[in-house]
Coordinates of C-alpha atoms in Angstrom, one line a residue:
X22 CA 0.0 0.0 0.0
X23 CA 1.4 3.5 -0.8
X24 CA 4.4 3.3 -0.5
X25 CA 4.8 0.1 1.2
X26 CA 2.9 -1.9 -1.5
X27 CA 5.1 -4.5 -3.0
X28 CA 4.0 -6.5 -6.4
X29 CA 4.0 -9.9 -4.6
X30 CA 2.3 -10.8 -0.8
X31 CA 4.8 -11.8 1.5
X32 CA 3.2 -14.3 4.4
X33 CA 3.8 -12.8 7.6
X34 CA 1.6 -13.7 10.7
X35 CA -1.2 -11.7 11.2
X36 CA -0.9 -8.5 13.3
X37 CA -4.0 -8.0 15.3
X38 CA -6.3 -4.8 14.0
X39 CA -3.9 -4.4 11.1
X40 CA -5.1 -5.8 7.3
X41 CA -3.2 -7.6 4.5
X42 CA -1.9 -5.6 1.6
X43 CA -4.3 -7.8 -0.9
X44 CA -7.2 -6.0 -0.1
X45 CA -8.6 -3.7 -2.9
X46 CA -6.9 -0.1 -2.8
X47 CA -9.5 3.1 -4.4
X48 CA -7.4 4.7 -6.4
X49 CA -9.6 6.9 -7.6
X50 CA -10.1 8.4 -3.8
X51 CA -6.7 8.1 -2.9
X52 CA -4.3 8.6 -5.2
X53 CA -1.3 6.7 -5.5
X54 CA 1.8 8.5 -6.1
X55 CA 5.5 7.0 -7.3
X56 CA 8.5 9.2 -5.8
X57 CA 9.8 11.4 -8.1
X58 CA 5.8 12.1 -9.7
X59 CA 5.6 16.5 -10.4
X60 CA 2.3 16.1 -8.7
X61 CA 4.1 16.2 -5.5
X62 CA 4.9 19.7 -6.2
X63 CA 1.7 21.1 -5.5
X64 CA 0.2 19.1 -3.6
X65 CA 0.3 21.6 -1.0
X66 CA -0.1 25.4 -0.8
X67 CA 3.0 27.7 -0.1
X68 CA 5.4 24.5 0.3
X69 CA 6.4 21.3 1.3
X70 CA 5.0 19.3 4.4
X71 CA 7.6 16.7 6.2
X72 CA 6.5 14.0 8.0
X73 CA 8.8 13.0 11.2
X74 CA 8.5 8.8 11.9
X75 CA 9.8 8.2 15.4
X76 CA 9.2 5.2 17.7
X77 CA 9.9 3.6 20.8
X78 CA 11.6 0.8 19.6
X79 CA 13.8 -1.2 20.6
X80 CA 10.8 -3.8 21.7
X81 CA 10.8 -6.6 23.5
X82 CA 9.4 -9.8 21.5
X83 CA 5.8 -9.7 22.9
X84 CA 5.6 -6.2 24.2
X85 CA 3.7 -3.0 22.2
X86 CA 6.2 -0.3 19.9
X87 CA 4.6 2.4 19.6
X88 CA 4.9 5.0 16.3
X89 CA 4.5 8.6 16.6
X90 CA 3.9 10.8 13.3
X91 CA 4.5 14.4 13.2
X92 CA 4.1 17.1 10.3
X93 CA 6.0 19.9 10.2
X94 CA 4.6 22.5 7.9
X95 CA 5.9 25.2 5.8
X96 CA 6.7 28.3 7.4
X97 CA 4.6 30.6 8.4
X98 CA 1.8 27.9 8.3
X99 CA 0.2 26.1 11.5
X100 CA -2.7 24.2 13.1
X101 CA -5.5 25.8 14.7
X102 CA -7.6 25.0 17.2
X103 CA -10.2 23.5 14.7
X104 CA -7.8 21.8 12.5
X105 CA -7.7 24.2 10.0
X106 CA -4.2 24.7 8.6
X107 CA -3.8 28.7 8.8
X108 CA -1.1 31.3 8.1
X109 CA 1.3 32.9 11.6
X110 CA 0.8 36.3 11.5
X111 CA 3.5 36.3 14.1
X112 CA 5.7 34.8 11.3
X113 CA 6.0 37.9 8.9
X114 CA 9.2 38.7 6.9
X115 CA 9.6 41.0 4.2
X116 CA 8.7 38.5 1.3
X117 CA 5.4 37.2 3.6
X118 CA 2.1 38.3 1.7
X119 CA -0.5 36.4 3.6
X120 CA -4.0 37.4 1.2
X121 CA -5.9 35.3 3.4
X122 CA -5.7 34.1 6.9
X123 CA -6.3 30.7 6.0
X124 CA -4.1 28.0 3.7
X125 CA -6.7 25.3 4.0
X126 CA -10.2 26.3 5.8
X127 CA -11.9 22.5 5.9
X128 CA -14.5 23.7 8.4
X129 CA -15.5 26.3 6.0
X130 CA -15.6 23.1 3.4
X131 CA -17.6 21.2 5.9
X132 CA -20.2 23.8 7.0
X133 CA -21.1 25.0 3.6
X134 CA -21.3 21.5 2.1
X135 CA -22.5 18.9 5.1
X136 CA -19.5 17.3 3.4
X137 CA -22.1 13.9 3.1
X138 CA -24.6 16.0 1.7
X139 CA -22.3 17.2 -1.1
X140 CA -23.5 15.1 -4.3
X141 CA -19.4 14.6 -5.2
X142 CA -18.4 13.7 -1.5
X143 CA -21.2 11.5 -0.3
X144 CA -18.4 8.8 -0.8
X145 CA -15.4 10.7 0.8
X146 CA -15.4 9.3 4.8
X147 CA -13.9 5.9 3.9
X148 CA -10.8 5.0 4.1
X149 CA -8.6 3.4 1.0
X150 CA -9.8 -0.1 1.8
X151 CA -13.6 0.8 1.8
X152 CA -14.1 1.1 5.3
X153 CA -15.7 4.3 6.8
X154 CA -13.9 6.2 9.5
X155 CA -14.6 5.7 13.0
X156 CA -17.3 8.0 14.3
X157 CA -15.5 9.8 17.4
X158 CA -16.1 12.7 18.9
X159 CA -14.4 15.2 16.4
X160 CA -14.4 12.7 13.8
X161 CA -15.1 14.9 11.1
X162 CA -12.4 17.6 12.1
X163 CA -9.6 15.0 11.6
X164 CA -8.5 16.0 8.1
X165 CA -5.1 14.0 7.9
X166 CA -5.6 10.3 7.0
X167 CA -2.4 8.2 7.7
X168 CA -1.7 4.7 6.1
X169 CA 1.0 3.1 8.2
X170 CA 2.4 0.0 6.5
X171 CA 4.7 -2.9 7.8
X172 CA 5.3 -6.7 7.5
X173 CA 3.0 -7.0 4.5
X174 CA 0.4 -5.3 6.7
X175 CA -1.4 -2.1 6.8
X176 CA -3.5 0.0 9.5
X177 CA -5.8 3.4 8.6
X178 CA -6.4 6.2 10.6
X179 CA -7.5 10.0 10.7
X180 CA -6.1 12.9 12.6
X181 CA -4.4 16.3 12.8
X182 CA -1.4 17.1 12.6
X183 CA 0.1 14.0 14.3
X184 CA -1.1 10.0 15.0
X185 CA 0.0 7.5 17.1
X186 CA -0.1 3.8 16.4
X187 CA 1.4 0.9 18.7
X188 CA 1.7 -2.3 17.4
X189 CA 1.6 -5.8 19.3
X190 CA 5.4 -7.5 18.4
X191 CA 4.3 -11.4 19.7
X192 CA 3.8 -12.2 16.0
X193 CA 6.6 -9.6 14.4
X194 CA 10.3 -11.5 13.1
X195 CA 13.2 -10.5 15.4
X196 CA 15.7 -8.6 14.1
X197 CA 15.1 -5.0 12.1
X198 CA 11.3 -4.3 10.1
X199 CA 10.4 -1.4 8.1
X200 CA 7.3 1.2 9.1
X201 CA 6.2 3.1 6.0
X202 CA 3.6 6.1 6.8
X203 CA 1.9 7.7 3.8
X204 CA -0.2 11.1 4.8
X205 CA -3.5 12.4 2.9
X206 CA -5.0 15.7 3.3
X207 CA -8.8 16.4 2.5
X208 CA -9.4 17.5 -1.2
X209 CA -12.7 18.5 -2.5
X210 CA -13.3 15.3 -4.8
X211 CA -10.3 13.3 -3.1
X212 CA -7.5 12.3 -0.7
X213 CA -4.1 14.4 -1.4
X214 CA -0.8 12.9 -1.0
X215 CA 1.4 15.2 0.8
X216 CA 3.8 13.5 2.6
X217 CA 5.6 9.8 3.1
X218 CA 8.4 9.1 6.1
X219 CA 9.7 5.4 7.1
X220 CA 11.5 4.5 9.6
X221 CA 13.5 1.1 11.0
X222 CA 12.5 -0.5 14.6
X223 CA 13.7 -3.5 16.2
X224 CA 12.1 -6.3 18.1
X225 CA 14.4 -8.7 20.0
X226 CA 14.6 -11.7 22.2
X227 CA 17.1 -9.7 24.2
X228 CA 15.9 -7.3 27.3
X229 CA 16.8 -4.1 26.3
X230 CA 18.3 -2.1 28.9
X231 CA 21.6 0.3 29.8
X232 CA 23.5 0.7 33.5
X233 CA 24.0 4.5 34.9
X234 CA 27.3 4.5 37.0
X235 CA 27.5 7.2 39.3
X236 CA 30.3 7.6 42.0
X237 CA 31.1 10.3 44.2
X238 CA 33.7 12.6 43.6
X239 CA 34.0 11.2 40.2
X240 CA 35.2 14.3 38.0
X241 CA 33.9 12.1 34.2
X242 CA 31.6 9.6 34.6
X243 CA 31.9 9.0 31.2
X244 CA 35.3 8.1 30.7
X245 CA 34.6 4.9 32.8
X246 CA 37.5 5.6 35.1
X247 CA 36.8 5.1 38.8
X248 CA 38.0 5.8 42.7
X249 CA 39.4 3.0 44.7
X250 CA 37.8 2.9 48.0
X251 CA 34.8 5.0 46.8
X252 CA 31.5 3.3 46.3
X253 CA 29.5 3.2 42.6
X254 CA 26.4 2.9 42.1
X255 CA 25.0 1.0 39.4
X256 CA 21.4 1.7 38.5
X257 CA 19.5 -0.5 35.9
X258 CA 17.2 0.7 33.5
X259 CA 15.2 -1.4 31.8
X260 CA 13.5 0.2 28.1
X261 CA 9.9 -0.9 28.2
X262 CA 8.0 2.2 27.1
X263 CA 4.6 -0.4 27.4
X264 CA 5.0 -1.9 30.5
X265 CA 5.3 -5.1 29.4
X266 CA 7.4 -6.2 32.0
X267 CA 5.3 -4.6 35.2
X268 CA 4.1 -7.8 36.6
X269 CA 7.3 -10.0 35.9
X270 CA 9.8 -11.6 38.6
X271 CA 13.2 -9.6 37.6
X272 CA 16.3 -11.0 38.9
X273 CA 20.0 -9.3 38.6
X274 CA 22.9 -11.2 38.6
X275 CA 26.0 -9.2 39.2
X276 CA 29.3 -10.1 38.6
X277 CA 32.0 -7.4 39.1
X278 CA 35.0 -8.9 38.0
X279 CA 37.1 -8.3 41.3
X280 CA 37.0 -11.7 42.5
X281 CA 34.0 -10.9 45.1
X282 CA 31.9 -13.9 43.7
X283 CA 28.7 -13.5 42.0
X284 CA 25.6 -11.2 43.2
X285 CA 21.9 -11.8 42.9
X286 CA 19.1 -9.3 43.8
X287 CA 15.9 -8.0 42.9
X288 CA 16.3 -4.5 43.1
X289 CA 18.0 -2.7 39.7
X290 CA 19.8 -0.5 41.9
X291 CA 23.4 -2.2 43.2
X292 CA 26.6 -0.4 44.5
X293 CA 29.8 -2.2 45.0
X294 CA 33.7 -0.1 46.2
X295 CA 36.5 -1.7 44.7
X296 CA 39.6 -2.1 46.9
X297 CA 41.7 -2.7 44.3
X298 CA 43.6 -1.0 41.3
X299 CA 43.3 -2.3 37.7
X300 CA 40.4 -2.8 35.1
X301 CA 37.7 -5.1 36.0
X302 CA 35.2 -6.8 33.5
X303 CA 31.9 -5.9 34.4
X304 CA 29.1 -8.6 33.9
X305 CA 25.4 -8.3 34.4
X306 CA 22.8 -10.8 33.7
X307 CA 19.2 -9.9 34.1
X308 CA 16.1 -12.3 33.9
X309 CA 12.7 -11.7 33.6
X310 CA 10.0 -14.4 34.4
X311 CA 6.8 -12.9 31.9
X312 CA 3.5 -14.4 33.6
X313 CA 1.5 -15.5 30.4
X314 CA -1.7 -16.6 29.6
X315 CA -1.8 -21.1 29.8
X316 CA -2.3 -22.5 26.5
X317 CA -0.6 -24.2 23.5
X318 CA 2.9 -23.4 23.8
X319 CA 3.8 -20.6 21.1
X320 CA 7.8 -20.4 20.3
X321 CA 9.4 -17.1 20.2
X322 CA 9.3 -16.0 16.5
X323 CA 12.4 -17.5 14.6
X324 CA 15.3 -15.6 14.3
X325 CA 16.7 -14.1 10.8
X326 CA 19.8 -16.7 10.6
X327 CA 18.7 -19.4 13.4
X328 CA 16.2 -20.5 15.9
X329 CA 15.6 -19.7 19.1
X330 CA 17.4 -22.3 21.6
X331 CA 13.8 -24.4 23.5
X332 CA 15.3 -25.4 26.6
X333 CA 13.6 -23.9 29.6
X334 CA 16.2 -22.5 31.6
X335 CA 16.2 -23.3 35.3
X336 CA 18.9 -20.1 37.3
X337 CA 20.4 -16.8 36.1
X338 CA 23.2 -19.1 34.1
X339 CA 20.9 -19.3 30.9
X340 CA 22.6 -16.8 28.0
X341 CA 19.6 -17.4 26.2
X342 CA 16.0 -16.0 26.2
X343 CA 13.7 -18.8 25.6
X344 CA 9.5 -18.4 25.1
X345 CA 8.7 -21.7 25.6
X346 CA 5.8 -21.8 27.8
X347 CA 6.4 -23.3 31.6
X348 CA 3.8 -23.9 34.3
X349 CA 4.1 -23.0 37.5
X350 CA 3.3 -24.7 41.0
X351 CA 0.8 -22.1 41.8
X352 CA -1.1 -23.2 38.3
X353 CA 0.1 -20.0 36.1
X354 CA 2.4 -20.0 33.6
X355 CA 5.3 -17.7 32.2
X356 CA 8.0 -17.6 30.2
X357 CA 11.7 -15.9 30.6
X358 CA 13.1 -13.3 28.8
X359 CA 17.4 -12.3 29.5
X360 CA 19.1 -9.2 29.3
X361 CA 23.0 -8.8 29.2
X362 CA 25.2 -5.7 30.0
X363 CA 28.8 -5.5 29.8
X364 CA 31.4 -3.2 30.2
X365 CA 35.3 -2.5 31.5
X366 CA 36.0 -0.1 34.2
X367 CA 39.3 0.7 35.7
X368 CA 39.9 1.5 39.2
X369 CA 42.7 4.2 40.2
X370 CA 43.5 6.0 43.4
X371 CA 41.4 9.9 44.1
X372 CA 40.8 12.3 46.4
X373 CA 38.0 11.0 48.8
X374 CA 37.0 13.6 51.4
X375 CA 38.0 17.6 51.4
X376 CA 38.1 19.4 54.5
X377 CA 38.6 23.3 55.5
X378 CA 40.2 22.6 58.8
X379 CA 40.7 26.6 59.4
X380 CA 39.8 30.2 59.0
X381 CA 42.0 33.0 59.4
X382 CA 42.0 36.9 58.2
X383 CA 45.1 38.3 56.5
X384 CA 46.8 41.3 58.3
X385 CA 47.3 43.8 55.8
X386 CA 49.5 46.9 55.2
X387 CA 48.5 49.7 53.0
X388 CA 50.8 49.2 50.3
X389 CA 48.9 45.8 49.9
X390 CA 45.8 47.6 49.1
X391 CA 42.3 47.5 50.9
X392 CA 41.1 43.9 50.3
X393 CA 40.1 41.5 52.4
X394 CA 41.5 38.5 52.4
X395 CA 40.9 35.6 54.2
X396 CA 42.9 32.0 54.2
X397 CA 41.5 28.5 54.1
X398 CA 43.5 25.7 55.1
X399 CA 42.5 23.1 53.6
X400 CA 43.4 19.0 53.8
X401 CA 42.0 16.1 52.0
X402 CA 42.1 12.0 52.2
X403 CA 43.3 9.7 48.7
X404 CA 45.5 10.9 46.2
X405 CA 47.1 14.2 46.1
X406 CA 45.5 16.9 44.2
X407 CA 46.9 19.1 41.2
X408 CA 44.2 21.6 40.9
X409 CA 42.2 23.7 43.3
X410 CA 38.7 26.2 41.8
X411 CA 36.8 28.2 44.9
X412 CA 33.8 29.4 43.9
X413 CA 32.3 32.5 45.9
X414 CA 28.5 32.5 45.8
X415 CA 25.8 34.6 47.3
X416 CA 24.4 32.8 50.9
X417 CA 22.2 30.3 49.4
X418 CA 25.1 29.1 47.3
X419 CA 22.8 29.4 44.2
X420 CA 24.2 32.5 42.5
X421 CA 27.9 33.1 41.8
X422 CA 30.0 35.9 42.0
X423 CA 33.4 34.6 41.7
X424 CA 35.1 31.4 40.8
X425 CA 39.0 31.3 40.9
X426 CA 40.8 27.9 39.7
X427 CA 44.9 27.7 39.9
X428 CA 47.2 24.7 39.5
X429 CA 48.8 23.5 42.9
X430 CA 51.7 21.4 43.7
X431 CA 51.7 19.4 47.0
X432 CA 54.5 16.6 47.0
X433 CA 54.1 15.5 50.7
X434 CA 50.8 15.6 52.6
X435 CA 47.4 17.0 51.6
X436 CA 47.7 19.9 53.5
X437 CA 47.3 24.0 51.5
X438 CA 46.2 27.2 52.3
X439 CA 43.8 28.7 49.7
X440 CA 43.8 33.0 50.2
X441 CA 40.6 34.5 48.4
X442 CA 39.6 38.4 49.2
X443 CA 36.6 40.0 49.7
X444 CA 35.8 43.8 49.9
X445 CA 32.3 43.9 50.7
X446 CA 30.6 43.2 54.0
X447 CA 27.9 40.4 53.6
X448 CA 27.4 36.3 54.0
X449 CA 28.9 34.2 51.4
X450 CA 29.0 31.0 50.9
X451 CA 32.3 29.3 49.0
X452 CA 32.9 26.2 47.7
X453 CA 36.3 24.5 47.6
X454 CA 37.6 21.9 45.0
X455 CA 40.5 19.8 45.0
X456 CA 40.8 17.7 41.9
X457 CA 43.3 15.6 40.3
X458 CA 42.6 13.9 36.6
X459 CA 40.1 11.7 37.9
X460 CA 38.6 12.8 41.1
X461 CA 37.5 15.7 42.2
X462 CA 36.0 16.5 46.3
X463 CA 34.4 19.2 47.5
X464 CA 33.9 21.3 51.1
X465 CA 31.9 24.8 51.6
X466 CA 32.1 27.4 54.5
X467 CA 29.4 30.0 55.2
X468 CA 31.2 33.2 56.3
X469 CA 29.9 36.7 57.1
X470 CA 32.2 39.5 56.5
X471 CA 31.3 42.1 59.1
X472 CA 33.2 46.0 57.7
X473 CA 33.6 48.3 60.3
X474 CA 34.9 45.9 63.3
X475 CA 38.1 46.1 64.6
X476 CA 38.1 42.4 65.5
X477 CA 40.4 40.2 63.5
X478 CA 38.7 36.7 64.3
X479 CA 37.5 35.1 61.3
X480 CA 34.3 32.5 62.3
X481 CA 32.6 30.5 59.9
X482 CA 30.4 27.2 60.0
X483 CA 31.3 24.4 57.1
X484 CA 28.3 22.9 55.1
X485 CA 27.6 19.5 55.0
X486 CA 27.8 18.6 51.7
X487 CA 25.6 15.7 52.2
X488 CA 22.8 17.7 52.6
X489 CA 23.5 20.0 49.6
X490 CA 22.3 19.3 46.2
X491 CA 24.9 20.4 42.9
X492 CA 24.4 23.1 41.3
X493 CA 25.7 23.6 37.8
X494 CA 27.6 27.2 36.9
X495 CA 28.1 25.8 33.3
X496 CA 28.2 29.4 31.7
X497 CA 31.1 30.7 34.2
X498 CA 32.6 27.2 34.1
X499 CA 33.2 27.4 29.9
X500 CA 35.6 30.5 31.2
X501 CA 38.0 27.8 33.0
X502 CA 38.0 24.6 30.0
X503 CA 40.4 22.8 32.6
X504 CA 38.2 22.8 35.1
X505 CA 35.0 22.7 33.2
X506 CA 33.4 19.9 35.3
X507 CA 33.9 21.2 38.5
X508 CA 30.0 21.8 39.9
X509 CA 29.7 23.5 43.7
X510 CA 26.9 22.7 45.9
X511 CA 23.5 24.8 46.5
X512 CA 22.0 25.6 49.7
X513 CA 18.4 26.5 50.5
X514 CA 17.6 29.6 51.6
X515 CA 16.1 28.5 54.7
X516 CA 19.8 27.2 56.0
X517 CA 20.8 30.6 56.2
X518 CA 18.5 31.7 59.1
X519 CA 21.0 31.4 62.1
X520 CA 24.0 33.7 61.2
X521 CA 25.0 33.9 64.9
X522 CA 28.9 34.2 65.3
X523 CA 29.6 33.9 61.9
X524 CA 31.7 36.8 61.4
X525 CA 34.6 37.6 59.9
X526 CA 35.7 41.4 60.6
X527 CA 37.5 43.3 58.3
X528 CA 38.4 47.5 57.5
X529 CA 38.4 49.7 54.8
X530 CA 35.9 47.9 52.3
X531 CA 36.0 50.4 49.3
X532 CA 36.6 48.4 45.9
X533 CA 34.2 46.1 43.7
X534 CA 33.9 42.9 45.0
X535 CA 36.2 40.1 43.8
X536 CA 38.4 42.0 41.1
X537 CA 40.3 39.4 38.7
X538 CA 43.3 41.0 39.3
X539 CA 43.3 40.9 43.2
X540 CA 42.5 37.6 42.9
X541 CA 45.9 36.7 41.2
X542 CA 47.3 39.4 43.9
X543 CA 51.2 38.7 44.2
X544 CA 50.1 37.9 48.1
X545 CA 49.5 35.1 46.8
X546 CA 52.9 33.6 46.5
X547 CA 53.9 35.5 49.5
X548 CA 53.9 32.5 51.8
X549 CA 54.8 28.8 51.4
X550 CA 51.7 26.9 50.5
X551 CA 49.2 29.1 49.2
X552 CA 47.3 29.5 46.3

């Protein structure tokens, strides 16, 4: 049909609501158009409609994939609220002359005619096949009619701009299948052609599904490089966009390549710390037991190349998904379906923990200027870091007002002093970094910088990161490429309340807050250890 016709019949088993391509076709309503045919050139007004196939496939063998057709229209041209196709006014440019407001009015078509009543269209509410269209509320308003064609097989239906089919796969070939959508607009004495799209989709014997891993104080999470001594978390997700799966027994067998022996749980969500350095083969075996309806045992359909392997698998070991039919004590039956994930990870040493151990104003003479500086002393637990970014953010640690990153060398212990000035009286909260090329751990202080006060204290009370949720500075980030994953932590508003003791008093606060340059103040290399 359409496009998808064929000049033999394949045999295919019968998709249920969908009909076989011999049945009679009207041409005469719905013309059929080769590619390349000049008729496709005006068959609409002021351009060309696209059609956009997408679907939800992969599928697994005996679940629903579901099709979504969208049609994008020229420019300057949209749907209204009554389906009517009319022109943006919103859309002009110097070459838009827009006579009328409307590039297809079919309610004025339907109003003035009765559309049945119209001696030339009594025949027109049927679909290729013959059969009339389904009487819905709205029915007549639907002035789209899309042919969707696949496995010799063919399903009908009006709309507006976009349909949605879904499709049952039990009786589908694994492997990759075709969709073919053809789209008809209303005409006055027939169906338009306006637009074709296909697509691929796949329907397997095979559990489709990915693993997230997440760690903490992992700086890439995609370069599948970890922390020893650092927990990951693996999380599961299964693709099954129609719930095929929701009232099946799912087992996950884990195997994490360490020598730790072989895990089996029912939850999708596992987390496993490797003590060791190296690269580790990461196996994961998942198994679904479908409950299915007792009857004659139906095989999975055949594979392209071979069958599908009969035995009934007993434990997690089976490679292979089987759908041979087994009953159960309980007097149901089911049948099992596997999923396999597998990757290679490697394991190196990172920083673990971050911690500002103490706050401490800078004395300063005049020559030095009128900033106030304060230094952080900072230690940390792993590996020793190279780089350290502070980012100086407003009290609820959501808005940013300054973010410094500098190389650092520490040979011996984990132990620096970061110096960062202020100039303005007020709370802020900073974040502090210490990174290395795979790891990266983070602390924050909230300080209150209290002008006018000749006390030299500096107080401050450190954040518990745990508590905090990341917040992403991407656009001041790009500034600092090296550092570009670096993310500091938020903190609600309502953590800000009690400010009691937090001071930090300093004098003479004149200049804009957190100048570049006094930032990269020669102080800064003044003393041993900071940065």
């Amino acid at each position: 049909m359409s496009y998808g016709r064929s000049s033999h019949v394949r045999s295919h088993k019968k998709l249920h609501g969908w009909s076989p391509d011999q049945n009679q076709w009207n041409e005469k309503l719905y013309p059929f158009w080769e590619k390349g045919d000049p008729r496709w050139n005006d068959c609409w007004r002021g351009g060309k409609v696209v059609a956009r196939l997408t679907s939800d496939s992969p599928a697994l063998v005996g679940s629903n994939v579901t099709f979504t057709v969208t049609l994008q229209f020229p420019r300057c041209q949209k749907e209204d609220n009554d389906s009517n196709i009319v022109y943006d006014r919103n859309c002009r440019n110097d070459s838009s002359d827009f006579p009328d407001q409307y590039v297809y009015n079919w309610t004025k078509w339907i109003d003035d005619c009765g559309w049945e009543n119209c001696t030339s269209n009594n025949t027109h509410n049927v679909f290729p096949d013959g059969r009339p269209f389904p009487h819905h509320p709205g029915w007549r308003r639907r002035n789209f009619i899309y042919l969707f064609h696949t496995v010799g097989q063919y399903y009908q239906k009006t709309g507006g701009s976009s349909a949605i089919v879904s499709i049952n796969t039990t009786n589908i070939t694994l492997g990759k299948q075709m969709m073919v959508v053809s789209v008809y607009r209303r005409g006055h004495r027939t169906y338009v052609p306006v637009a074709t799209a296909s697509g691929i989709y796949v329907v397997t014997d095979q559990i489709p599904l990915y693993v997230n891993l997440t760690q903490k104080n992992d700086r890439n999470a995609s370069d599948s490089v970890f922390i020893k001594d650092s927990p990951i978390t693996f999380d599961v997700k299964i693709h099954d966009p129609s719930h095929y799966l929701n009232n099946s027994a799912i087992a996950y067998k884990w195997n994490y390549g360490d020598g730790s022996g072989s895990f089996i749980s029912n939850s999708p969500i596992s987390t496993h710390t490797y003590t060791l350095l190296g690269n580790f083969s990461l196996n994961l075996t998942v198994q679904a037991i479908i409950p299915v309806p007792c009857g004659p045992a139906t095989p999975t359909p055949p594979l392209p190349t071979s069958p599908v392997t009969t035995k009934t698998p007993s434990n997690l070991d089976s490679p292979t998904s089987t759908g041979v039919m087994e009953d159960t004590p309980d007097g149901g039956c089911h049948i099992y379906r596997y999923g396999h994930y597998k990757t290679t990870i490697s394991v190196v040493e990172g920083i673990l923990q971050v911690n500002i151990i103490q706050m401490t104003s800078v004395q300063m003479t005049v020559a030095q200027g009128e900033n106030s500086l304060v230094d952080f002393v900072v230690t940390c637990q792993g590996s020793l870091p190279t780089d350290a970014c502070t980012i100086v953010s407003d009290p609820t640690c959501q808005v940013s007002q300054n973010v410094v990153c500098d190389p650092v060398e520490v040979t011996d212990q984990c132990l620096l002093t970061i110096r960062r000035a202020f100039n303005e009286p007020g709370t802020y909260c900073v974040n502090i970094t210490l990174g290395d090329d795979a790891s990266q751990a983070l602390t924050s202080a909230l300080i209150s910088v209290n002008g006018g006060s000749s006390s030299r204290t500096v107080e401050g009370v450190l954040i518990a990161s745990g508590f905090l949720v990341a917040f992403v500075i991407i656009v001041t980030l790009l500034l600092y490429k090296r550092y570009k994953e670096y993310k500091p932590i938020e903190r609600s508003a309502e953590q800000v309340v009690n400010r009691e003791g937090l001071s930090v008093y300093f004098n003479n606060v004149k200049a804009v807050l957190f100048p570049g340059n006094n930032e990269r103040d020669p102080l800064l290399k003044s003393k041993p250890g900071i940065v």
